[in-house]
Amino acid sequence: MSSVVERPVVQFLIGLRQTGGLRGTDIANFTDVSKATVSRWTNGQKSPHPRTQLILSDLHYVVMRLSEYYNAEEIRAWLYARHPQLEGARAIDFIHEDRCEAVLNILDRLDADVYL
């Protein structure tokens, strides 16, 4: 039964790496765990805390939305860049702080061609 619970997390992690260009180190730093822990999550040996799963889910959602416009390298750069729309903060920090809505508002403006 545990593999059913872990499977979405594994898919999120694979998507973050392949589509978002994020490395294991990025995900470890983002979730405040070791790179070895991220490896165990990816291998399905361990599951992140439920709150961490929600944050990873938000990050995955943002990455999938960004993939409509950017390649993996550009997505990673976009997540780490400081944005005027976030008062000079980085999108990845907003997502980590459970403030994903502000990032999604930027993506909605991007969808509507009013990004700048």
N, CA, C and O atoms as a MOPAC input file, in Angstrom:
PM7 MOZYME 1SCF
protein

 N      0.80900 1    -1.19400 1     0.00000 1
 C      0.00000 1     0.00000 1     0.00000 1
 C      0.85300 1     1.25800 1     0.00000 1
 O      0.44500 1     2.26300 1    -0.58300 1
 N      2.01700 1     1.24300 1     0.62900 1
 C      2.84600 1     2.44500 1     0.69500 1
 C      3.30600 1     2.89100 1    -0.68300 1
 O      3.48800 1     4.08900 1    -0.89600 1
 N      3.50200 1     1.97200 1    -1.63200 1
 C      3.94100 1     2.37700 1    -2.96000 1
 C      2.88100 1     3.20500 1    -3.67400 1
 O      3.22000 1     4.04500 1    -4.50700 1
 N      1.59500 1     2.98400 1    -3.36400 1
 C      0.53300 1     3.78200 1    -3.96200 1
 C      0.64300 1     5.22800 1    -3.48200 1
 O      0.44700 1     6.15600 1    -4.26700 1
 N      0.95500 1     5.42800 1    -2.19800 1
 C      1.08400 1     6.76800 1    -1.63600 1
 C      2.31700 1     7.46200 1    -2.19600 1
 O      2.28000 1     8.66100 1    -2.47200 1
 N      3.40000 1     6.72700 1    -2.36400 1
 C      4.66000 1     7.32300 1    -2.78700 1
 C      4.71100 1     7.59300 1    -4.28700 1
 O      5.47500 1     8.45100 1    -4.73000 1
 N      3.93500 1     6.89700 1    -5.05200 1
 C      4.03300 1     7.00300 1    -6.49700 1
 C      3.86100 1     8.43300 1    -7.02200 1
 O      4.65800 1     8.85400 1    -7.86100 1
 N      2.86500 1     9.19600 1    -6.57400 1
 C      2.76800 1    10.57600 1    -7.07300 1
 C      4.00800 1    11.40600 1    -6.73100 1
 O      4.43500 1    12.23200 1    -7.53700 1
 N      4.58000 1    11.20000 1    -5.56700 1
 C      5.78200 1    11.94000 1    -5.18400 1
 C      6.92200 1    11.60600 1    -6.13800 1
 O      7.65000 1    12.49500 1    -6.57900 1
 N      7.07200 1    10.34600 1    -6.44700 1
 C      8.12100 1     9.93300 1    -7.38400 1
 C      7.89400 1    10.60300 1    -8.73500 1
 O      8.84200 1    11.09200 1    -9.35000 1
 N      6.65500 1    10.63100 1    -9.19700 1
 C      6.34200 1    11.27900 1   -10.47000 1
 C      6.63000 1    12.77700 1   -10.41600 1
 O      7.15100 1    13.34800 1   -11.37400 1
 N      6.29100 1    13.41000 1    -9.29500 1
 C      6.58900 1    14.84200 1    -9.13500 1
 C      8.08800 1    15.07200 1    -9.23400 1
 O      8.53400 1    15.98400 1    -9.93100 1
 N      8.86600 1    14.25200 1    -8.54300 1
 C     10.31800 1    14.42900 1    -8.53900 1
 C     10.91900 1    14.22200 1    -9.92200 1
 O     11.80500 1    14.96700 1   -10.33800 1
 N     10.44100 1    13.22100 1   -10.62400 1
 C     10.92900 1    12.97800 1   -11.98800 1
 C     10.57800 1    14.16100 1   -12.88200 1
 O     11.40500 1    14.61300 1   -13.67400 1
 N      9.35300 1    14.66100 1   -12.75700 1
 C      8.93700 1    15.81800 1   -13.54700 1
 C      9.75000 1    17.05800 1   -13.23600 1
 O     10.09500 1    17.82300 1   -14.13600 1
 N     10.05900 1    17.25900 1   -11.94900 1
 C     10.85600 1    18.41700 1   -11.56300 1
 C     12.24700 1    18.35700 1   -12.17900 1
 O     12.80900 1    19.37700 1   -12.57800 1
 N     12.78600 1    17.15700 1   -12.25000 1
 C     14.12500 1    17.00000 1   -12.83000 1
 C     14.09400 1    17.11700 1   -14.34900 1
 O     14.88700 1    17.85300 1   -14.93700 1
 N     13.18100 1    16.39400 1   -14.97800 1
 C     13.16200 1    16.35600 1   -16.44300 1
 C     12.59300 1    17.63800 1   -17.04900 1
 O     13.20000 1    18.22100 1   -17.94800 1
 N     11.45600 1    18.06900 1   -16.57400 1
 C     10.77800 1    19.22000 1   -17.16900 1
 C     11.29500 1    20.53700 1   -16.60700 1
 O     11.43300 1    21.52400 1   -17.33000 1
 N     11.58000 1    20.53900 1   -15.29700 1
 C     11.99300 1    21.78300 1   -14.65300 1
 C     13.48300 1    22.00200 1   -14.56800 1
 O     13.92700 1    23.06800 1   -14.14300 1
 N     14.26700 1    21.01200 1   -14.96700 1
 C     15.71500 1    21.16800 1   -14.92500 1
 C     16.29000 1    21.22300 1   -13.52100 1
 O     17.45200 1    21.58400 1   -13.33700 1
 N     15.47600 1    20.86400 1   -12.52400 1
 C     15.95600 1    20.91500 1   -11.14500 1
 C     16.78400 1    19.68200 1   -10.83200 1
 O     16.47900 1    18.57500 1   -11.27500 1
 N     17.82400 1    19.89400 1   -10.06900 1
 C     18.72600 1    18.80800 1    -9.67300 1
 C     18.32700 1    18.30500 1    -8.29000 1
 O     17.55300 1    18.94700 1    -7.58000 1
 N     18.86000 1    17.16800 1    -7.92700 1
 C     18.60500 1    16.62800 1    -6.59500 1
 C     18.99400 1    17.61400 1    -5.50700 1
 O     18.31700 1    17.72100 1    -4.48400 1
 N     20.08800 1    18.33600 1    -5.73100 1
 C     20.53600 1    19.33700 1    -4.76900 1
 C     19.51400 1    20.46800 1    -4.64400 1
 O     19.25400 1    20.95600 1    -3.54300 1
 N     18.94000 1    20.88100 1    -5.76800 1
 C     17.91200 1    21.92400 1    -5.73400 1
 C     16.72600 1    21.48800 1    -4.88000 1
 O     16.23600 1    22.23600 1    -4.03400 1
 N     16.28300 1    20.26800 1    -5.12300 1
 C     15.12000 1    19.74900 1    -4.39800 1
 C     15.45100 1    19.56600 1    -2.92700 1
 O     14.61000 1    19.83600 1    -2.06900 1
 N     16.66000 1    19.11100 1    -2.62000 1
 C     17.08500 1    18.95800 1    -1.22200 1
 C     17.09500 1    20.30500 1    -0.51400 1
 O     16.58500 1    20.42800 1     0.60000 1
 N     17.67000 1    21.30700 1    -1.15300 1
 C     17.69300 1    22.64200 1    -0.55300 1
 C     16.28500 1    23.19400 1    -0.39500 1
 O     15.96400 1    23.79300 1     0.63000 1
 N     15.45300 1    22.99700 1    -1.39400 1
 C     14.08600 1    23.49500 1    -1.38900 1
 C     13.26000 1    22.88700 1    -0.25000 1
 O     12.42500 1    23.56200 1     0.35200 1
 N     13.50400 1    21.61500 1     0.03200 1
 C     12.71900 1    20.90200 1     1.05400 1
 C     13.43800 1    20.79300 1     2.39100 1
 O     12.91200 1    20.18900 1     3.32600 1
 N     14.62900 1    21.36500 1     2.49600 1
 C     15.40100 1    21.34900 1     3.74400 1
 C     15.73200 1    19.93600 1     4.21200 1
 O     15.63800 1    19.62500 1     5.40000 1
 N     16.12300 1    19.08100 1     3.26000 1
 C     16.56200 1    17.72200 1     3.58800 1
 C     17.87900 1    17.46300 1     2.86700 1
 O     18.34700 1    18.29900 1     2.09400 1
 N     18.46500 1    16.31600 1     3.12000 1
 C     19.71800 1    15.96200 1     2.44800 1
 C     19.42400 1    15.45600 1     1.03300 1
 O     18.30600 1    15.05500 1     0.71000 1
 N     20.45600 1    15.49200 1     0.21700 1
 C     20.33400 1    14.94900 1    -1.14100 1
 C     20.04000 1    13.44500 1    -1.08800 1
 O     19.33200 1    12.91800 1    -1.94600 1
 N     20.58700 1    12.75900 1    -0.08100 1
 C     20.33000 1    11.32400 1     0.07800 1
 C     18.85200 1    11.05900 1     0.35800 1
 O     18.29700 1    10.06600 1    -0.11400 1
 N     18.21700 1    11.94000 1     1.12100 1
 C     16.78400 1    11.78400 1     1.39900 1
 C     15.97600 1    11.93700 1     0.12200 1
 O     15.03600 1    11.17900 1    -0.11600 1
 N     16.33600 1    12.91000 1    -0.69600 1
 C     15.64900 1    13.09800 1    -1.98200 1
 C     15.83000 1    11.85100 1    -2.84300 1
 O     14.90000 1    11.43100 1    -3.53100 1
 N     17.00800 1    11.26600 1    -2.80800 1
 C     17.26300 1    10.03200 1    -3.55600 1
 C     16.35400 1     8.90600 1    -3.06600 1
 O     15.81800 1     8.14700 1    -3.87300 1
 N     16.17900 1     8.79500 1    -1.76000 1
 C     15.29000 1     7.77000 1    -1.21600 1
 C     13.84100 1     8.02500 1    -1.63200 1
 O     13.10200 1     7.08400 1    -1.91900 1
 N     13.43700 1     9.29100 1    -1.66300 1
 C     12.07600 1     9.61700 1    -2.14600 1
 C     11.92600 1     9.18600 1    -3.59700 1
 O     10.92600 1     8.57600 1    -3.97600 1
 N     12.93300 1     9.51200 1    -4.40800 1
 C     12.88400 1     9.21300 1    -5.84100 1
 C     12.84100 1     7.71100 1    -6.08700 1
 O     12.18100 1     7.25200 1    -7.01800 1
 N     13.53700 1     6.94900 1    -5.26200 1
 C     13.55300 1     5.48800 1    -5.39600 1
 C     12.34100 1     4.83300 1    -4.75900 1
 O     12.19200 1     3.61200 1    -4.82000 1
 N     11.46900 1     5.63600 1    -4.14500 1
 C     10.27300 1     5.09000 1    -3.50600 1
 C     10.55100 1     4.39900 1    -2.18800 1
 O      9.68800 1     3.69200 1    -1.66800 1
 N     11.75900 1     4.59200 1    -1.63000 1
 C     12.12100 1     3.94800 1    -0.36700 1
 C     11.56400 1     4.69200 1     0.83600 1
 O     11.41400 1     4.11700 1     1.91500 1
 N     11.26100 1     5.96000 1     0.65100 1
 C     10.78700 1     6.79300 1     1.73800 1
 C      9.82600 1     7.81900 1     1.15700 1
 O      9.89300 1     8.14400 1    -0.02800 1
 N      8.93900 1     8.32200 1     1.99400 1
 C      7.98300 1     9.31900 1     1.54600 1
 C      8.17500 1    10.60500 1     2.34600 1
 O      8.38400 1    10.54900 1     3.55700 1
 N      8.10700 1    11.75700 1     1.68900 1
 C      8.25900 1    13.01600 1     2.42700 1
 C      7.07200 1    13.27500 1     3.35000 1
 O      5.99400 1    12.70200 1     3.18600 1
 N      7.29700 1    14.13900 1     4.30600 1
 C      6.24800 1    14.58600 1     5.21900 1
 C      5.08100 1    15.12300 1     4.38100 1
 O      5.31700 1    15.69300 1     3.31600 1
 N      3.84000 1    14.96000 1     4.82300 1
 C      2.68700 1    15.44400 1     4.04200 1
 C      2.77200 1    16.92100 1     3.65000 1
 O      2.39000 1    17.28200 1     2.53700 1
 N      3.26300 1    17.77500 1     4.54100 1
 C      3.39200 1    19.19400 1     4.18100 1
 C      4.40100 1    19.36600 1     3.05600 1
 O      4.18900 1    20.17100 1     2.14800 1
 N      5.48900 1    18.62200 1     3.10900 1
 C      6.49500 1    18.66700 1     2.05000 1
 C      5.91200 1    18.15700 1     0.74100 1
 O      6.22600 1    18.68400 1    -0.32600 1
 N      5.06500 1    17.13600 1     0.81400 1
 C      4.41100 1    16.63000 1    -0.39200 1
 C      3.55100 1    17.71700 1    -1.03800 1
 O      3.52500 1    17.84100 1    -2.26200 1
 N      2.85400 1    18.49600 1    -0.22600 1
 C      2.02500 1    19.58000 1    -0.76500 1
 C      2.88100 1    20.64500 1    -1.44400 1
 O      2.52900 1    21.14500 1    -2.51300 1
 N      3.99700 1    20.98500 1    -0.82300 1
 C      4.88500 1    21.98700 1    -1.40600 1
 C      5.50200 1    21.46100 1    -2.70600 1
 O      5.61400 1    22.20400 1    -3.68100 1
 N      5.89900 1    20.19000 1    -2.72600 1
 C      6.42600 1    19.59400 1    -3.95700 1
 C      5.35900 1    19.57700 1    -5.05000 1
 O      5.65400 1    19.78900 1    -6.22600 1
 N      4.12900 1    19.32300 1    -4.64700 1
 C      3.01700 1    19.33900 1    -5.59600 1
 C      2.84300 1    20.72900 1    -6.20500 1
 O      2.64600 1    20.86400 1    -7.41200 1
 N      2.91800 1    21.76300 1    -5.36200 1
 C      2.81700 1    23.14100 1    -5.86200 1
 C      3.95800 1    23.44900 1    -6.83100 1
 O      3.74000 1    24.02100 1    -7.89900 1
 N      5.17100 1    23.06500 1    -6.44900 1
 C      6.32700 1    23.29900 1    -7.31100 1
 C      6.14300 1    22.57700 1    -8.64500 1
 O      6.41700 1    23.14300 1    -9.70300 1
 N      5.68700 1    21.34700 1    -8.59500 1
 C      5.45700 1    20.56800 1    -9.81200 1
 C      4.42500 1    21.25600 1   -10.70100 1
 O      4.60400 1    21.33100 1   -11.91700 1
 N      3.35800 1    21.75300 1   -10.10500 1
 C      2.31700 1    22.43200 1   -10.86700 1
 C      2.87800 1    23.67400 1   -11.56300 1
 O      2.60400 1    23.90900 1   -12.73900 1
 N      3.65500 1    24.45600 1   -10.83900 1
 C      4.26200 1    25.65400 1   -11.41700 1
 C      5.20000 1    25.26900 1   -12.56300 1
 O      5.18100 1    25.90100 1   -13.61900 1
 N      6.01200 1    24.24300 1   -12.36000 1
 C      6.94100 1    23.79000 1   -13.40000 1
 C      6.16700 1    23.35300 1   -14.64000 1
 O      6.56500 1    23.68700 1   -15.75600 1
 N      5.07700 1    22.61700 1   -14.47200 1
 C      4.29900 1    22.16800 1   -15.62700 1
 C      3.68600 1    23.36400 1   -16.36800 1
 O      3.63300 1    23.37000 1   -17.59800 1
 N      3.23300 1    24.35700 1   -15.63300 1
 C      2.69700 1    25.56900 1   -16.27900 1
 C      3.80000 1    26.29900 1   -17.04000 1
 O      3.58300 1    26.76200 1   -18.15900 1
 N      4.96500 1    26.40100 1   -16.44300 1
 C      6.07700 1    27.08400 1   -17.10700 1
 C      6.55000 1    26.33500 1   -18.34900 1
 O      7.06400 1    26.94600 1   -19.28600 1
 N      6.37700 1    25.00500 1   -18.35900 1
 C      6.84700 1    24.21300 1   -19.50000 1
 C      6.07800 1    24.53400 1   -20.77800 1
 O      6.50200 1    24.14400 1   -21.86600 1
 N      4.96700 1    25.23000 1   -20.66300 1
 C      4.23600 1    25.66900 1   -21.84900 1
 C      4.99400 1    26.77500 1   -22.58300 1
 O      4.74400 1    27.01900 1   -23.76300 1
 N      5.91400 1    27.44000 1   -21.89400 1
 C      6.63000 1    28.58100 1   -22.45300 1
 C      8.13800 1    28.40200 1   -22.52900 1
 O      8.79200 1    28.99500 1   -23.38800 1
 N      8.69700 1    27.58600 1   -21.63500 1
 C     10.14400 1    27.53300 1   -21.48700 1
 C     10.65100 1    26.09900 1   -21.49600 1
 O      9.90500 1    25.15700 1   -21.22700 1
 N     11.95100 1    25.95100 1   -21.81600 1
 C     12.58600 1    24.63800 1   -21.70400 1
 C     13.08900 1    24.45500 1   -20.26600 1
 O     12.95400 1    25.35700 1   -19.43800 1
 N     13.65900 1    23.30000 1   -19.97900 1
 C     14.05600 1    22.95600 1   -18.60600 1
 C     15.05900 1    23.95700 1   -18.02100 1
 O     14.90900 1    24.37800 1   -16.87400 1
 N     16.07200 1    24.33900 1   -18.79200 1
 C     17.06100 1    25.30200 1   -18.28600 1
 C     16.42300 1    26.64700 1   -17.97500 1
 O     16.73100 1    27.27400 1   -16.96100 1
 N     15.53700 1    27.08000 1   -18.85400 1
 C     14.85400 1    28.36000 1   -18.65300 1
 C     13.91900 1    28.31800 1   -17.44500 1
 O     13.79500 1    29.30200 1   -16.71600 1
 N     13.26400 1    27.17700 1   -17.23800 1
 C     12.37400 1    27.03700 1   -16.07500 1
 C     13.17900 1    27.15400 1   -14.78800 1
 O     12.79400 1    27.87800 1   -13.87000 1
 N     14.29300 1    26.44000 1   -14.72600 1
 C     15.12900 1    26.50200 1   -13.52300 1
 C     15.58300 1    27.94200 1   -13.27500 1
 O     15.53800 1    28.42700 1   -12.14400 1
 N     16.01700 1    28.61600 1   -14.33400 1
 C     16.45100 1    30.00600 1   -14.19600 1
 C     15.28600 1    30.89100 1   -13.74800 1
 O     15.47000 1    31.76400 1   -12.89900 1
 N     14.10500 1    30.68200 1   -14.29900 1
 C     12.92200 1    31.48000 1   -13.94500 1
 C     12.58500 1    31.30800 1   -12.46100 1
 O     12.26700 1    32.27900 1   -11.77400 1
 N     12.65700 1    30.07900 1   -11.98000 1
 C     12.33900 1    29.81200 1   -10.56700 1
 C     13.31400 1    30.50500 1    -9.62600 1
 O     12.92400 1    30.96700 1    -8.55300 1
 N     14.58200 1    30.57700 1   -10.02400 1
 C     15.61000 1    31.15900 1    -9.15900 1
 C     15.81400 1    32.66000 1    -9.37100 1
 O     16.47800 1    33.31400 1    -8.56600 1
 N     15.25000 1    33.20900 1   -10.44400 1
 C     15.41700 1    34.63700 1   -10.73300 1
 C     14.57600 1    35.48100 1    -9.77200 1
 O     13.54500 1    35.04400 1    -9.26300 1
 N     15.04900 1    36.68900 1    -9.54900 1
 C     14.27400 1    37.64500 1    -8.75300 1
 C     13.27800 1    38.32100 1    -9.68700 1
 O     13.63200 1    38.75400 1   -10.78400 1
 N     12.02100 1    38.40600 1    -9.23600 1
 C     10.94700 1    38.92300 1   -10.08000 1
 C     10.40300 1    40.23800 1    -9.54000 1
 O     10.09100 1    40.34000 1    -8.35300 1
 N     10.28700 1    41.24500 1   -10.40200 1
 C      9.69300 1    42.50800 1    -9.97000 1
 C      8.25700 1    42.31700 1    -9.46100 1
 O      7.81000 1    43.01900 1    -8.55400 1
 N      7.54400 1    41.35600 1   -10.06100 1
 C      6.15800 1    41.10200 1    -9.65900 1
 C      6.06800 1    40.48700 1    -8.26300 1
 O      4.99600 1    40.46400 1    -7.65800 1
 N      7.19300 1    39.99300 1    -7.75800 1
 C      7.25200 1    39.43400 1    -6.40200 1
 C      8.10800 1    40.33700 1    -5.51000 1
 O      8.69700 1    39.88500 1    -4.52800 1
 N      8.16400 1    41.60600 1    -5.86700 1
 C      8.92600 1    42.60200 1    -5.11400 1
 C     10.39800 1    42.20900 1    -4.97300 1
 O     11.01700 1    42.41700 1    -3.93000 1
 N     10.93200 1    41.64500 1    -6.03600 1
 C     12.34400 1    41.27200 1    -6.05800 1
 C     12.65900 1    39.92000 1    -5.44000 1
 O     13.82900 1    39.54800 1    -5.34700 1
 N     11.65300 1    39.18300 1    -5.01900 1
 C     11.87100 1    37.85900 1    -4.43200 1
 C     11.92500 1    36.79900 1    -5.53200 1
 O     11.56000 1    37.05500 1    -6.67900 1
 N     12.38200 1    35.62100 1    -5.16400 1
 C     12.46200 1    34.50000 1    -6.10100 1
 C     11.19100 1    33.65500 1    -5.99900 1
 O     10.65200 1    33.46100 1    -4.90900 1
 N     10.72300 1    33.15800 1    -7.13400 1
 C      9.51500 1    32.32700 1    -7.16000 1
 C      9.69300 1    31.07400 1    -6.30600 1
 O      8.76700 1    30.66400 1    -5.60600 1
 N     10.85500 1    30.47600 1    -6.35900 1
 C     11.08400 1    29.23800 1    -5.61500 1
 C     10.94400 1    29.46500 1    -4.10300 1
 O     10.50500 1    28.57100 1    -3.38000 1
 N     11.31500 1    30.65600 1    -3.63000 1
 C     11.15500 1    30.96500 1    -2.20700 1
 C      9.68000 1    31.13300 1    -1.84600 1
 O      9.23600 1    30.69700 1    -0.78400 1
 N      8.93300 1    31.76800 1    -2.73800 1
 C      7.49600 1    31.92500 1    -2.48700 1
 C      6.81600 1    30.56400 1    -2.39500 1
 O      5.97800 1    30.34500 1    -1.51900 1
 N      7.17000 1    29.65300 1    -3.29200 1
 C      6.57300 1    28.31600 1    -3.27200 1
 C      6.96000 1    27.59700 1    -1.98700 1
 O      6.11500 1    26.96200 1    -1.35500 1
 N      8.21600 1    27.69000 1    -1.59500 1
 C      8.68900 1    27.04200 1    -0.36600 1
 C      7.96000 1    27.56800 1     0.86400 1
 O      7.71200 1    26.82400 1     1.81200 1
 N      7.61900 1    28.85700 1     0.84400 1
 C      6.94800 1    29.48600 1     1.98400 1
 C      5.42800 1    29.32800 1     1.91700 1
 O      4.69800 1    30.00200 1     2.64300 1
 N      4.95700 1    28.43700 1     1.04700 1
 C      3.52200 1    28.17000 1     0.88700 1
 C      2.75900 1    29.42400 1     0.45400 1
 O      1.63600 1    29.67600 1     0.89100 1
 N      3.41000 1    30.20400 1    -0.42300 1
 C      2.80000 1    31.42000 1    -0.97400 1
 C      2.73000 1    31.29200 1    -2.49800 1
 O      3.00800 1    32.23700 1    -3.23600 1
 N      2.35800 1    30.11400 1    -2.93100 1
 C      2.33700 1    29.78400 1    -4.35500 1
 C      1.34500 1    30.64600 1    -5.13500 1
 O      1.52800 1    30.85900 1    -6.33300 1
 N      0.32400 1    31.13400 1    -4.49000 1
 C     -0.70400 1    31.91400 1    -5.18500 1
 C     -0.11200 1    33.12700 1    -5.90400 1
 O     -0.53700 1    33.45000 1    -7.01300 1
 N      0.84800 1    33.79200 1    -5.30000 1
 C      1.47900 1    34.94600 1    -5.93900 1
 C      2.20400 1    34.53400 1    -7.21500 1
 O      2.18000 1    35.26300 1    -8.20600 1
 N      2.84200 1    33.38100 1    -7.19600 1
 C      3.53800 1    32.87600 1    -8.37500 1
 C      2.52100 1    32.51500 1    -9.45600 1
 O      2.72800 1    32.79700 1   -10.63600 1
 N      1.42900 1    31.89200 1    -9.04300 1
 C      0.38500 1    31.53400 1   -10.00400 1
 C     -0.23700 1    32.76800 1   -10.64300 1
 O     -0.64400 1    32.72800 1   -11.80400 1
 N     -0.31400 1    33.86100 1    -9.89600 1
 C     -0.82800 1    35.11100 1   -10.46500 1
 C      0.07200 1    35.60900 1   -11.59400 1
 O     -0.41600 1    36.13000 1   -12.59800 1
 N      1.38200 1    35.44900 1   -11.43000 1
 C      2.31700 1    35.82300 1   -12.49600 1
 C      2.07900 1    34.94300 1   -13.72200 1
 O      2.06900 1    35.43000 1   -14.85200 1
 N      1.88800 1    33.64600 1   -13.48900 1
 C      1.66300 1    32.72300 1   -14.61100 1
 C      0.34500 1    33.03100 1   -15.31700 1
 O      0.24600 1    32.89600 1   -16.53600 1
 N     -0.66600 1    33.44400 1   -14.55400 1
 C     -1.93600 1    33.84100 1   -15.17500 1
 C     -1.73100 1    35.05100 1   -16.08000 1
 O     -2.31400 1    35.12900 1   -17.16100 1
 N     -0.90200 1    35.99200 1   -15.63700 1
 C     -0.59500 1    37.16700 1   -16.47400 1
 C      0.20000 1    36.74500 1   -17.70500 1
 O     -0.00100 1    37.29000 1   -18.79000 1
 N      1.09800 1    35.78200 1   -17.54300 1
 C      1.85400 1    35.26500 1   -18.67100 1
 C      0.90200 1    34.61600 1   -19.68200 1
 O      1.03800 1    34.81200 1   -20.89000 1
 N     -0.05700 1    33.84500 1   -19.17400 1
 C     -1.06100 1    33.21500 1   -20.04300 1
 C     -1.86600 1    34.25300 1   -20.81300 1
 O     -2.24700 1    34.02800 1   -21.96100 1
 N     -2.11900 1    35.38100 1   -20.17900 1
 C     -2.92500 1    36.44400 1   -20.79400 1
 C     -2.08300 1    37.42800 1   -21.60600 1
 O     -2.58800 1    38.45200 1   -22.06600 1
 N     -0.79000 1    37.11000 1   -21.78000 1
 C      0.13900 1    37.98300 1   -22.52200 1
 C      0.28800 1    39.36300 1   -21.92400 1
 O      0.48600 1    40.33700 1   -22.65100 1
 N      0.19500 1    39.46400 1   -20.60400 1
 C      0.41000 1    40.74200 1   -19.92500 1
 C      1.47800 1    40.58900 1   -18.85400 1
 O      1.36500 1    41.17200 1   -17.77600 1
 N      2.51100 1    39.80900 1   -19.14300 1
 C      3.55500 1    39.50100 1   -18.17100 1
 C      4.28900 1    40.75800 1   -17.71200 1
 O      4.52900 1    40.92800 1   -16.51600 1
 N      4.64500 1    41.63400 1   -18.63800 1
 C      5.41700 1    42.81100 1   -18.26900 1
 C      4.47800 1    43.88600 1   -17.98400 1
 O      4.89400 1    44.99500 1   -17.64600 1

